[in-house]
Amino acid sequence: MSIGTVDRVLHNRGEVAESTKKKILKIIEELDYQPNFLASTLASKKSAVFATLFPEPPSAEGYWNKPFIGVKKRISELKPYGIQIEHFTFNQPDSKSFAAEAKKIVELQPDGVVLAPFFKKESVHFIEQLKENNIPFVFIDSEIKNAGHLSYIGQNSYQSGFVSAKLLDLSLRTGNIMVIHFAKEMDNQNHLVQREIGFYDWFQVSNKEKHEIFTTEIADTDTDLWMEKIKKEITEKNIRGIFVTNSKVFYVGRMVEKYGLSDLKIIGHDLLKENTDFLKKGIVQFLICQRPEEQGYNAINKLFRNVVQKRKVSEENYTSIDIVIKENIDYYKEFK
Amino acid sequence: MSIGTVDRVLHNRGEVAESTKKKILKIIEELDYQPNFLASTLASKKSAVFATLFPEPPSAEGYWNKPFIGVKKRISELKPYGIQIEHFTFNQPDSKSFAAEAKKIVELQPDGVVLAPFFKKESVHFIEQLKENNIPFVFIDSEIKNAGHLSYIGQNSYQSGFVSAKLLDLSLRTGNIMVIHFAKEMDNQNHLVQREIGFYDWFQVSNKEKHEIFTTEIADTDTDLWMEKIKKEITEKNIRGIFVTNSKVFYVGRMVEKYGLSDLKIIGHDLLKENTDFLKKGIVQFLICQRPEEQGYNAINKLFRNVVQKRKVSEENYTSIDIVIKENIDYYKEFK
DNA sequence: CTGAAAGCGCTTACAG
DNA sequence: CTGAAAGCGCTTACAG
């Protein structure tokens, strides 16, 4: 039995007689042999290529820069392994651009993919092709169930709505509540809906009937027209609490400043610069945060461990639902 | 110029003529040479030994198991580097046992140390010796300022008290507040004091004078005698909120159950099993958490990056001040 | 189907 | 002070 033969059974490369294979397997077992992956990666000069498919952030302050910061961090740590990253982005409201970028990725034939499955139909089509090509993929941010993904990394959106409800109730003596979706194409943004359902359910379960809850969708924020409407509703409906289901709570902050509104308790998501500014000013009371940098970092790590190190990885990876207030914000900002 | 000579200047091992050294350095510069640490660690079969010095947890559920879980996690990930870990523990109230274990560590001459500097005087003496022997060390949990440590990993205790105050105030319409230290030898447990100061300061700064605050120290919990006393005070002083400065809030939970007290808002620290049970029952409202497993993990990682990989590491590493409630607890429990 | 050899990018004695 | 050689634990052609 030479070292070459052993290597062949170790990696199932065939060309080994069944009898010797058995013999070798037995010895491996007895010795509890653990391959040294330093030596392994050094010798096999093959380097993996990973592709990411995220929404294009509208600016350098946009949410979707954050997961990519984590991606780059892990890639740079993995430098000696020579892993390449190819980053693809699509226009957030445009499912065609998603499909177009997905196609490019299939053509590239990478060794692994991280994607935010924003558009259900297009995502399903994409991952069918990935599966045909035996390319493992990780979902980030939101999830398609039973899709054959290697892993999902993101928040449990329903539970996050639950948390928001609890916090708003805690802060509110009286008055009603408005839930605001700043979004187009709500059908596809399933996690916003999940947050809303969780929010309503908490009040249901807790049997707190002192607040009435209204939901509004705002698709167009190009002008300030929506502000007029919302402001009117706030007065008419005696709104004292506002829950914004995504990272756009800064719009509400701007409205509050514009009209000099007071006595509102406001809760939103994600530590965008403008959001944290409003938190520090005391205009926004709570931000729910999901550590997006960590999500990007972990997604790459999953691929690395699976593709390069051939290890098993866990499928569900819910990130924590962090409650951020003025008093603890400073310990959430930096990603190291 | 042979590869051996190049290696000598790369690692400052001397025995190189000044002129050739300069020449080599110049070429390294031009090529932007980056050593391949896979090859490096593979070839140099030296393995580091790290030592940890933590308090002995009273049981398998004790707080100090958690940092050690993180330590073991990182060590196991670093297995190919062959890093050894030697774990030392001292009895929490006994400074002599701390000193004795510290002495053992100095005799061991490890390549790096992680310690919880519980006893100021003994810790200072210990780190003097570490410095003499050129052994880098990382503080965990609490910190001695300007001690020449490689890094500190833990919470900003003052700020954490601030957060607790804010949350308790949010939950409390009326009534007074009791701060409880379950601790012996308070002088040495500086972070408990810091939390208390932060707690008081928040009420000061926020100018909320609706609650009066009382502080109590409970050194002896071997019997339930303290419960009588506290229960009496709660009634006499109209206490509606309780802040426990460390992980022992389960004692208060037990008291609440024993006497069937109600209408108390209680906040404590750390996700011990018994604490999270009380949180889920609704007896404790908030737990402030500091990700102790992550602290252990990161402490070893700092040593690894500095000692093995010879990289610079950042000195201050405040962990986040996590606000844990019934609704988000499930996403804080597992450490992966 | 099997084995011997070269090489991955470094480190470590050792001869000169 | 300098260079040539062996070796770390693996992978990868290639000869048989």
XYZ file of C-alpha atoms (C1' of nucleotides) in Angstrom:
704
model
C 0.000 0.000 0.000
C 1.636 3.185 -1.123
C 0.739 6.695 -0.095
C -0.762 7.246 -3.544
C -3.196 4.386 -3.107
C -4.191 5.624 0.320
C -4.908 9.038 -1.127
C -7.118 7.466 -3.764
C -9.389 5.844 -1.219
C -9.317 8.899 1.008
C -10.813 10.979 -1.789
C -12.828 8.284 -3.505
C -10.890 8.703 -6.704
C -11.465 5.070 -7.698
C -8.876 2.877 -9.347
C -8.409 0.875 -6.199
C -9.086 -2.816 -5.707
C -11.989 -3.382 -3.356
C -9.885 -5.549 -1.049
C -7.109 -3.001 -0.567
C -9.676 -0.272 -0.172
C -11.241 -2.136 2.729
C -7.881 -2.760 4.312
C -6.980 0.909 4.111
C -10.335 2.085 5.436
C -9.890 -0.177 8.421
C -6.495 1.241 9.267
C -7.762 4.795 8.850
C -10.479 3.949 11.326
C -8.083 2.398 13.813
C -5.661 5.286 13.681
C -8.463 7.847 13.792
C -6.649 9.504 10.954
C -7.319 13.236 10.568
C -5.986 14.834 7.409
C -3.826 17.896 7.886
C -5.573 20.489 5.820
C -2.611 22.819 5.859
C -0.604 20.294 3.918
C -3.572 19.396 1.807
C -4.362 22.885 0.586
C -0.700 23.644 0.152
C -0.165 20.683 -2.092
C -3.343 20.907 -4.125
C -2.982 24.283 -5.697
C -6.615 24.472 -6.695
C -8.447 27.614 -5.620
C -12.185 28.041 -5.297
C -14.303 30.788 -6.852
C -17.379 31.989 -4.972
C -20.096 34.244 -6.377
C -22.424 36.548 -4.439
C -25.748 37.929 -5.652
C -27.109 40.817 -3.595
C -29.246 43.875 -4.307
C -27.335 46.924 -5.474
C -27.285 49.382 -2.558
C -28.590 52.825 -3.523
C -25.581 54.495 -1.884
C -22.487 53.758 0.141
C -24.702 54.020 3.221
C -27.198 51.461 1.955
C -28.009 48.313 3.853
C -26.644 45.910 1.316
C -23.115 47.178 1.628
C -22.990 45.628 5.049
C -23.266 41.941 4.188
C -20.649 42.517 1.512
C -18.257 44.018 4.061
C -18.481 40.735 5.948
C -17.944 38.776 2.744
C -14.775 40.684 1.974
C -13.533 40.267 5.527
C -13.767 36.491 5.408
C -12.303 36.326 1.911
C -9.311 38.346 3.020
C -8.769 36.106 6.033
C -8.870 33.157 3.688
C -6.246 34.701 1.439
C -3.715 31.877 1.718
C -6.347 29.559 0.264
C -6.455 31.750 -2.788
C -10.236 31.998 -2.884
C -11.662 34.334 -5.477
C -14.894 36.249 -5.051
C -17.070 37.522 -7.886
C -19.716 39.980 -6.789
C -22.956 40.407 -8.745
C -25.682 42.906 -7.933
C -29.196 43.448 -9.209
C -31.536 46.425 -9.104
C -33.760 45.974 -6.161
C -37.190 46.395 -7.722
C -36.273 44.724 -11.022
C -36.675 40.962 -11.217
C -35.311 40.958 -14.786
C -31.978 42.265 -13.610
C -31.924 39.534 -10.963
C -32.445 36.894 -13.631
C -29.801 38.419 -15.877
C -27.177 38.400 -13.137
C -28.137 34.876 -12.131
C -27.495 33.785 -15.684
C -24.021 35.299 -15.612
C -23.273 33.353 -12.458
C -24.315 30.056 -14.013
C -22.022 30.803 -16.950
C -19.159 31.534 -14.586
C -19.564 28.091 -12.978
C -18.296 29.066 -9.551
C -17.639 26.612 -6.720
C -20.282 28.146 -4.465
C -22.889 30.903 -4.384
C -24.330 33.231 -1.751
C -27.625 34.808 -2.742
C -30.439 36.925 -1.372
C -33.481 35.224 -2.929
C -35.534 38.371 -3.403
C -37.678 37.164 -6.259
C -39.241 33.822 -5.638
C -39.793 32.661 -9.215
C -36.439 33.820 -10.516
C -34.637 32.432 -7.507
C -36.194 29.028 -7.910
C -35.166 28.953 -11.558
C -31.638 30.011 -10.615
C -31.140 27.408 -7.934
C -32.463 24.676 -10.214
C -29.544 25.395 -12.474
C -27.119 25.532 -9.584
C -28.291 22.128 -8.467
C -27.886 20.706 -11.984
C -24.313 21.912 -11.916
C -23.698 20.644 -8.405
C -22.904 24.106 -7.131
C -23.733 24.567 -3.435
C -25.520 27.774 -2.425
C -26.287 29.671 0.761
C -29.287 31.932 1.326
C -28.788 35.183 3.117
C -31.356 37.642 4.497
C -34.417 35.649 3.460
C -35.052 32.031 2.751
C -36.835 29.648 0.442
C -37.794 26.547 2.366
C -36.634 23.097 1.252
C -34.743 24.483 -1.690
C -31.723 22.258 -1.305
C -29.616 25.067 0.064
C -26.457 24.388 1.999
C -27.453 26.873 4.650
C -29.642 29.847 5.486
C -28.266 32.773 7.402
C -30.611 35.503 8.550
C -33.207 36.524 11.017
C -36.409 34.810 11.958
C -38.526 37.674 10.689
C -41.732 36.614 12.407
C -40.031 36.520 15.777
C -38.403 39.851 15.116
C -41.869 41.364 14.633
C -42.799 39.838 17.968
C -39.910 41.615 19.654
C -40.834 44.941 18.070
C -44.385 44.644 19.331
C -43.275 43.945 22.869
C -40.951 46.925 22.909
C -43.490 49.313 21.466
C -46.120 48.186 23.934
C -43.647 48.700 26.743
C -43.029 52.276 25.649
C -46.626 53.204 25.015
C -49.121 54.179 27.708
C -51.976 54.962 25.385
C -52.734 55.652 21.752
C -52.696 53.646 18.568
C -50.021 52.178 16.364
C -49.122 52.443 12.703
C -47.142 49.800 10.839
C -45.380 51.194 7.777
C -43.905 49.233 4.881
C -41.637 51.363 2.740
C -41.544 49.009 -0.203
C -42.546 48.238 -3.727
C -43.585 44.774 -4.822
C -44.511 43.621 -1.340
C -45.361 40.107 -2.529
C -41.748 39.303 -3.001
C -40.447 40.872 0.153
C -41.757 38.092 2.265
C -39.741 38.932 5.351
C -41.447 42.298 5.712
C -44.780 40.559 5.751
C -43.489 38.064 8.301
C -42.394 40.887 10.562
C -45.818 42.436 10.302
C -47.585 39.194 11.130
C -45.347 38.637 14.138
C -46.076 42.158 15.265
C -49.835 41.700 15.124
C -49.646 38.267 16.704
C -47.825 39.510 19.749
C -50.647 41.870 20.590
C -53.088 39.060 19.955
C -51.295 36.576 22.175
C -50.614 39.071 24.935
C -54.236 40.099 24.896
C -53.328 43.766 24.973
C -56.240 45.537 23.483
C -55.414 49.037 24.498
C -53.888 49.896 21.105
C -55.454 49.752 17.687
C -53.078 48.921 14.838
C -53.158 50.212 11.253
C -50.931 49.141 8.370
C -49.788 51.346 5.483
C -47.709 50.714 2.410
C -45.629 53.491 0.952
C -44.205 52.679 -2.444
C -43.105 56.103 -3.569
C -40.685 58.207 -1.549
C -39.259 60.204 -4.418
C -41.253 63.211 -3.286
C -42.509 64.127 0.171
C -46.147 63.689 -0.780
C -46.513 60.626 1.420
C -45.585 62.677 4.472
C -48.727 64.788 4.204
C -50.854 61.726 4.150
C -49.168 59.997 7.060
C -49.108 63.135 9.156
C -52.843 63.510 8.713
C -53.453 59.912 9.675
C -51.335 60.257 12.789
C -53.613 62.989 14.070
C -56.877 61.472 12.939
C -56.147 58.033 14.277
C -54.401 59.125 17.469
C -51.190 57.313 16.475
C -48.560 57.264 19.210
C -46.377 54.429 18.016
C -44.837 53.673 14.623
C -43.264 50.421 13.487
C -41.291 50.488 10.249
C -40.763 46.986 8.915
C -37.423 47.578 7.211
C -34.350 49.799 7.250
C -36.196 52.874 5.988
C -37.213 54.269 9.364
C -35.108 57.351 8.623
C -37.940 58.509 6.354
C -40.175 58.695 9.391
C -37.410 60.501 11.237
C -37.285 63.100 8.489
C -41.032 63.516 8.679
C -40.939 63.995 12.434
C -38.308 66.693 12.050
C -40.084 68.383 9.177
C -43.354 68.804 11.034
C -41.877 69.004 14.516
C -43.988 66.083 15.711
C -43.539 64.938 19.263
C -44.705 62.250 21.630
C -44.218 59.447 19.112
C -42.496 56.161 19.924
C -40.768 54.853 16.824
C -39.138 51.518 16.104
C -37.324 50.397 12.970
C -34.587 48.129 11.669
C -30.895 48.173 10.909
C -28.032 50.440 11.834
C -27.823 52.678 8.790
C -26.009 55.899 9.511
C -29.138 58.010 9.248
C -31.109 55.625 11.443
C -28.543 55.667 14.207
C -28.470 59.461 14.011
C -32.188 59.548 14.705
C -31.730 57.036 17.509
C -29.134 59.231 19.167
C -31.329 62.308 18.801
C -34.084 60.463 20.608
C -36.472 60.595 17.662
C -36.277 56.847 17.088
C -36.477 54.756 20.276
C -35.448 51.306 19.080
C -33.617 49.739 16.173
C -33.774 46.009 15.665
C -30.528 44.826 14.219
C -29.499 41.589 12.568
C -25.731 41.912 12.219
C -25.623 41.995 8.431
C -21.823 42.026 8.270
C -21.774 38.852 10.294
C -24.273 37.323 7.913
C -21.990 37.927 4.944
C -19.006 36.683 6.882
C -20.760 33.518 7.968
C -22.177 32.815 4.523
C -18.698 32.720 3.012
C -17.491 30.686 5.909
C -20.175 28.087 5.280
C -19.085 27.761 1.676
C -15.454 27.586 2.678
C -16.028 24.860 5.210
C -18.147 22.860 2.826
C -16.365 23.348 -0.472
C -12.738 23.633 0.591
C -12.656 21.766 3.856
C -15.355 19.237 2.886
C -17.034 19.509 6.268
C -20.672 19.313 7.155
C -22.318 22.638 7.962
C -25.552 23.353 9.787
C -28.518 24.349 7.686
C -30.357 26.879 9.821
C -28.433 29.800 11.204
C -30.762 32.327 12.643
C -28.924 35.436 13.662
C -29.721 37.136 16.911
C -32.473 39.735 17.122
C -30.532 42.584 18.661
C -32.347 45.352 20.481
C -30.441 48.561 19.989
C -31.137 51.738 21.972
C -29.300 54.994 22.472
C -27.515 53.508 25.461
C -25.938 50.469 23.801
C -25.559 51.586 20.179
C -21.839 52.250 20.533
C -21.175 48.589 21.113
C -22.900 47.443 17.949
C -21.384 49.672 15.344
C -18.002 48.324 14.498
C -17.539 45.038 12.757
C -14.175 43.489 13.489
C 21.241 35.003 -2.356
C 19.843 31.683 -1.347
C 16.447 30.939 0.082
C 18.078 30.306 3.466
C 19.530 33.809 3.563
C 16.217 35.326 2.583
C 14.552 33.478 5.393
C 17.101 34.817 7.836
C 16.301 38.438 7.023
C 12.592 37.727 6.890
C 12.656 36.592 10.504
C 15.475 38.787 11.726
C 17.521 35.801 12.676
C 20.772 37.707 12.091
C 23.897 36.212 10.534
C 23.368 38.231 7.396
C 25.692 40.882 5.958
C 24.123 44.320 6.128
C 24.522 44.830 2.377
C 22.741 41.635 1.343
C 20.084 42.288 3.941
C 19.298 45.637 2.344
C 19.227 44.120 -1.097
C 16.793 41.441 0.012
C 14.564 43.872 1.856
C 14.357 45.967 -1.268
C 13.254 43.066 -3.405
C 10.718 41.970 -0.815
C 9.329 45.485 -0.936
C 9.166 45.551 -4.710
C 7.480 42.196 -4.989
C 5.112 42.990 -2.114
C 6.027 39.594 -0.824
C 3.425 37.978 1.451
C 4.503 34.836 3.249
C 2.237 31.839 2.827
C 1.436 30.918 6.391
C 0.130 27.515 5.389
C 3.571 26.551 4.222
C 5.155 28.330 7.122
C 3.249 26.547 9.864
C 3.548 23.263 8.045
C 7.294 23.486 7.868
C 7.982 24.880 11.314
C 6.586 22.160 13.485
C 6.579 24.337 16.590
C 3.311 24.478 18.447
C 2.233 27.119 20.916
C 0.921 26.505 24.418
C -1.678 28.860 25.822
C -2.833 29.020 29.426
C -6.159 30.271 30.764
C -6.903 31.413 34.309
C -10.596 31.705 35.143
C -12.679 31.288 38.291
C -13.839 27.773 39.014
C -17.554 27.629 38.211
C -19.641 26.304 41.108
C -21.457 23.904 38.790
C -21.805 22.894 35.170
C -24.378 25.668 34.855
C -22.059 28.330 36.225
C -21.180 31.440 34.266
C -17.500 30.661 33.918
C -18.085 27.538 31.912
C -19.192 29.726 29.067
C -15.981 31.544 28.243
C -14.210 28.219 28.383
C -16.605 26.742 25.845
C -15.508 29.486 23.460
C -11.865 28.808 24.266
C -12.229 25.138 23.410
C -14.093 25.956 20.213
C -11.294 28.135 18.880
C -8.620 25.692 19.993
C -10.346 22.879 18.149
C -10.636 24.968 14.996
C -6.937 25.662 15.268
C -6.156 21.977 15.559
C -3.885 21.782 12.514
C -1.659 24.354 14.178
C -1.235 21.989 17.083
C -1.950 24.547 19.760
C -2.147 23.225 23.288
C -4.337 24.702 25.986
C -3.722 24.406 29.712
C -6.676 25.448 31.817
C -6.199 26.737 35.376
C -9.011 27.712 37.735
C -9.112 29.422 41.100
C -11.733 29.574 43.837
C -13.719 32.686 43.316
C -13.539 34.275 46.747
C -9.986 33.152 47.451
C -7.173 35.387 46.272
C -4.579 32.911 47.558
C -5.764 30.266 45.163
C -5.531 32.797 42.348
C -1.905 33.497 43.246
C -1.102 29.811 43.506
C -2.504 29.057 40.055
C -0.752 32.094 38.616
C 2.511 30.741 39.933
C 1.909 27.422 38.184
C 1.357 29.262 34.938
C 4.612 31.148 35.226
C 6.398 27.859 35.807
C 4.743 26.380 32.741
C 6.117 29.199 30.583
C 3.318 29.205 28.028
C 3.337 31.238 24.839
C 0.306 33.262 25.843
C -2.175 33.698 28.689
C -5.852 34.573 28.996
C -6.877 35.695 32.459
C -9.786 37.160 34.367
C -7.981 39.633 36.645
C -10.308 39.213 39.619
C -7.865 40.239 42.306
C -6.083 43.471 41.561
C -2.962 42.999 43.644
C -2.405 39.376 42.714
C -3.103 40.083 39.074
C -0.580 42.901 38.954
C 2.046 40.679 40.472
C 1.229 37.923 37.994
C 1.429 40.099 34.917
C 4.718 41.596 36.068
C 6.171 38.131 35.818
C 4.516 37.505 32.467
C 6.086 40.671 31.143
C 9.511 39.688 32.453
C 9.169 36.450 30.525
C 7.848 38.171 27.437
C 4.595 36.239 27.549
C 1.668 38.147 26.019
C -1.626 38.122 27.922
C -5.243 38.980 27.267
C -7.753 40.166 29.870
C -11.223 38.793 29.777
C -14.357 39.899 31.654
C -12.702 42.776 33.515
C -9.702 44.909 32.857
C -6.707 46.528 34.496
C -5.890 49.712 32.656
C -2.449 50.282 31.127
C -1.196 46.924 32.252
C 0.667 46.105 29.067
C -1.957 43.616 27.978
C -2.252 42.503 24.408
C -5.985 42.980 24.471
C -9.054 43.322 26.655
C -12.240 41.525 25.784
C -15.367 42.239 27.769
C -18.164 44.604 28.413
C -18.056 48.252 29.239
C -19.626 47.713 32.634
C -20.501 51.337 33.272
C -22.414 51.555 30.019
C -24.129 48.280 30.731
C -25.469 49.792 33.984
C -26.732 52.687 31.909
C -28.681 50.327 29.685
C -30.201 48.525 32.661
C -31.382 51.807 34.124
C -33.048 52.857 30.918
C -34.882 49.553 30.585
C -36.056 49.499 34.168
C -37.300 53.067 33.921
C -39.148 52.161 30.743
C -40.924 49.321 32.511
C -41.751 51.185 35.694
C -44.637 53.574 36.103
C -44.101 54.278 39.771
C -42.337 52.941 42.819
C -38.750 52.647 43.936
C -35.787 50.575 42.891
C -33.410 48.243 44.653
C -29.927 47.451 43.374
C -28.612 44.138 44.682
C -25.042 42.922 44.661
C -24.800 39.221 45.360
C -21.107 39.198 46.124
C -18.367 38.855 48.654
C -15.271 41.035 48.575
C -16.884 43.792 46.548
C -13.667 45.811 46.361
C -12.201 43.391 43.911
C -15.247 42.954 41.761
C -14.832 46.308 40.177
C -17.180 45.696 37.266
C -20.141 45.234 39.596
C -19.441 48.627 41.071
C -19.115 50.107 37.593
C -22.495 48.739 36.646
C -24.003 50.270 39.751
C -22.472 53.663 39.058
C -23.714 53.598 35.478
C -27.144 52.673 36.742
C -27.322 55.606 39.148
C -25.842 57.998 36.609
C -28.483 57.280 34.023
C -31.202 58.398 36.385
C -29.141 61.461 37.245
C -28.514 62.420 33.627
C -32.062 61.718 32.505
C -33.365 63.788 35.357
C -35.928 61.164 36.259
C -36.649 61.693 39.892
C -39.764 59.620 40.147
C -37.897 56.617 41.577
C -35.770 56.426 44.680
C -32.897 53.935 44.510
C -31.464 51.785 47.312
C -28.412 49.541 47.172
C -27.926 46.307 49.112
C -25.081 43.843 49.343
C -25.804 40.213 50.018
C -22.728 38.196 50.840
C -24.304 35.075 52.232
C -26.791 33.028 50.232
C -26.098 29.697 51.892
C -29.361 30.004 53.768
C -32.525 31.877 52.852
C -32.174 34.358 55.697
C -31.456 37.195 53.290
C -34.830 36.686 51.648
C -36.703 37.704 54.790
C -34.757 40.892 54.976
C -35.175 41.816 51.322
C -38.856 40.962 51.317
C -39.410 43.295 54.240
C -37.523 46.096 52.527
C -39.522 45.664 49.355
C -42.714 46.385 51.227
C -41.379 49.125 53.468
C -39.632 51.026 50.708
C -42.266 50.478 48.033
C -39.796 48.682 45.747
C -41.158 47.942 42.273
C -37.944 47.394 40.365
C -34.907 45.252 41.137
C -31.528 45.407 39.427
C -29.104 42.571 40.123
C -25.577 43.540 39.139
C -24.358 40.072 38.197
C -25.510 36.660 37.054
C -27.192 35.804 40.367
C -30.610 37.193 39.544
C -32.029 33.667 39.881
C -31.812 34.160 43.653
C -34.330 36.960 43.346
C -36.431 34.745 41.119
C -36.470 32.093 43.810
C -37.509 34.676 46.378
C -40.341 35.921 44.197
C -41.641 32.384 43.825
C -41.236 31.542 47.481
C -43.304 34.497 48.675
C -45.528 34.772 45.631
C -44.532 38.384 45.090
C -45.978 40.166 42.102
C -45.790 43.452 40.289
C -41.998 43.562 40.354
C -39.864 44.436 37.329
C -36.568 42.583 37.545
C -33.409 42.908 35.500
C -30.225 40.897 35.754
C -27.263 39.571 33.790
C -26.203 36.538 31.809
C -28.003 33.607 30.284
C -27.583 30.972 32.956
C -30.120 28.210 32.664
C -31.985 29.241 35.793
C -32.012 32.888 34.749
C -33.479 32.151 31.345
C -36.097 29.961 33.005
C -37.226 32.912 35.097
C -37.189 35.107 32.019
C -39.474 32.722 30.177
C -41.829 32.503 33.155
C -42.133 36.275 33.100
C -40.636 36.703 36.563
C -37.484 38.345 35.225
C -38.116 40.960 32.519
C -34.647 41.572 31.113
C -31.288 39.872 31.027
C -28.257 41.802 29.903
C -25.925 39.477 28.127
C -22.301 39.782 27.107
C -21.699 36.738 24.931
C -19.230 35.015 27.223
C -18.527 32.174 24.798
C -17.553 34.717 22.179
C -15.247 36.359 24.693
C -13.343 33.131 25.256
C -13.250 32.446 21.548
C -11.955 35.895 20.738
C -9.373 35.868 23.507
C -7.739 32.742 22.078
C -8.001 34.190 18.617
C -6.112 37.314 19.718
C -3.306 35.185 21.087
C -3.257 33.059 17.962
C -3.061 36.031 15.643
C -0.350 37.658 17.694
C 1.776 34.702 18.746
C 1.443 32.367 15.779
C 0.638 34.694 12.928
C 2.691 37.618 14.268
C -0.039 40.108 13.437
C -1.049 43.235 15.249
C -4.265 42.957 17.239
C -6.528 45.685 18.565
C -6.322 46.423 22.259
C -9.886 47.285 23.200
C -12.619 44.877 22.286
C -15.802 45.767 24.008
C -18.445 43.178 23.452
C -21.984 44.201 22.708
C -24.449 44.872 25.511
C -27.244 42.553 24.452
C -30.750 43.125 25.700
C -32.461 39.786 26.063
C -36.186 39.402 26.631
C -38.616 36.523 26.466
C -39.227 37.269 22.809
C -35.651 37.085 21.516
C -33.998 34.681 23.955
C -34.114 31.765 21.542
C -31.737 33.515 19.210
C -29.057 34.053 21.820
C -28.701 30.644 23.317
C -26.623 28.583 21.001
C -23.005 29.327 20.408
C -21.822 28.049 17.056
C -4.819 -1.291 -10.232
C -0.277 0.189 -7.658
C 3.945 2.543 -6.380
C 7.692 5.876 -6.726
C 8.795 10.586 -7.569
C 8.314 15.491 -7.800
C 6.519 19.504 -5.852
C 3.413 22.976 -2.900
C 6.246 27.312 -0.007
C 8.301 27.410 3.698
C 11.889 26.168 8.069
C 15.717 24.098 10.000
C 20.028 22.201 10.832
C 24.505 21.856 8.769
C 28.625 22.181 5.779
C 31.589 25.405 4.133
C 28.163 35.107 6.763
C 26.070 31.994 2.811
C 24.148 28.148 0.254
C 22.516 23.479 -0.521
C 19.732 19.844 1.299
C 16.155 17.548 3.814
C 11.631 17.618 5.424
C 6.677 19.332 7.041
C 2.023 16.137 5.177
C -0.159 16.131 1.520
C -1.520 15.960 -4.085
C -0.667 14.997 -8.678
C 0.887 13.151 -12.815
C 3.187 9.166 -14.596
C 5.527 4.693 -15.269
C 4.683 0.107 -14.792
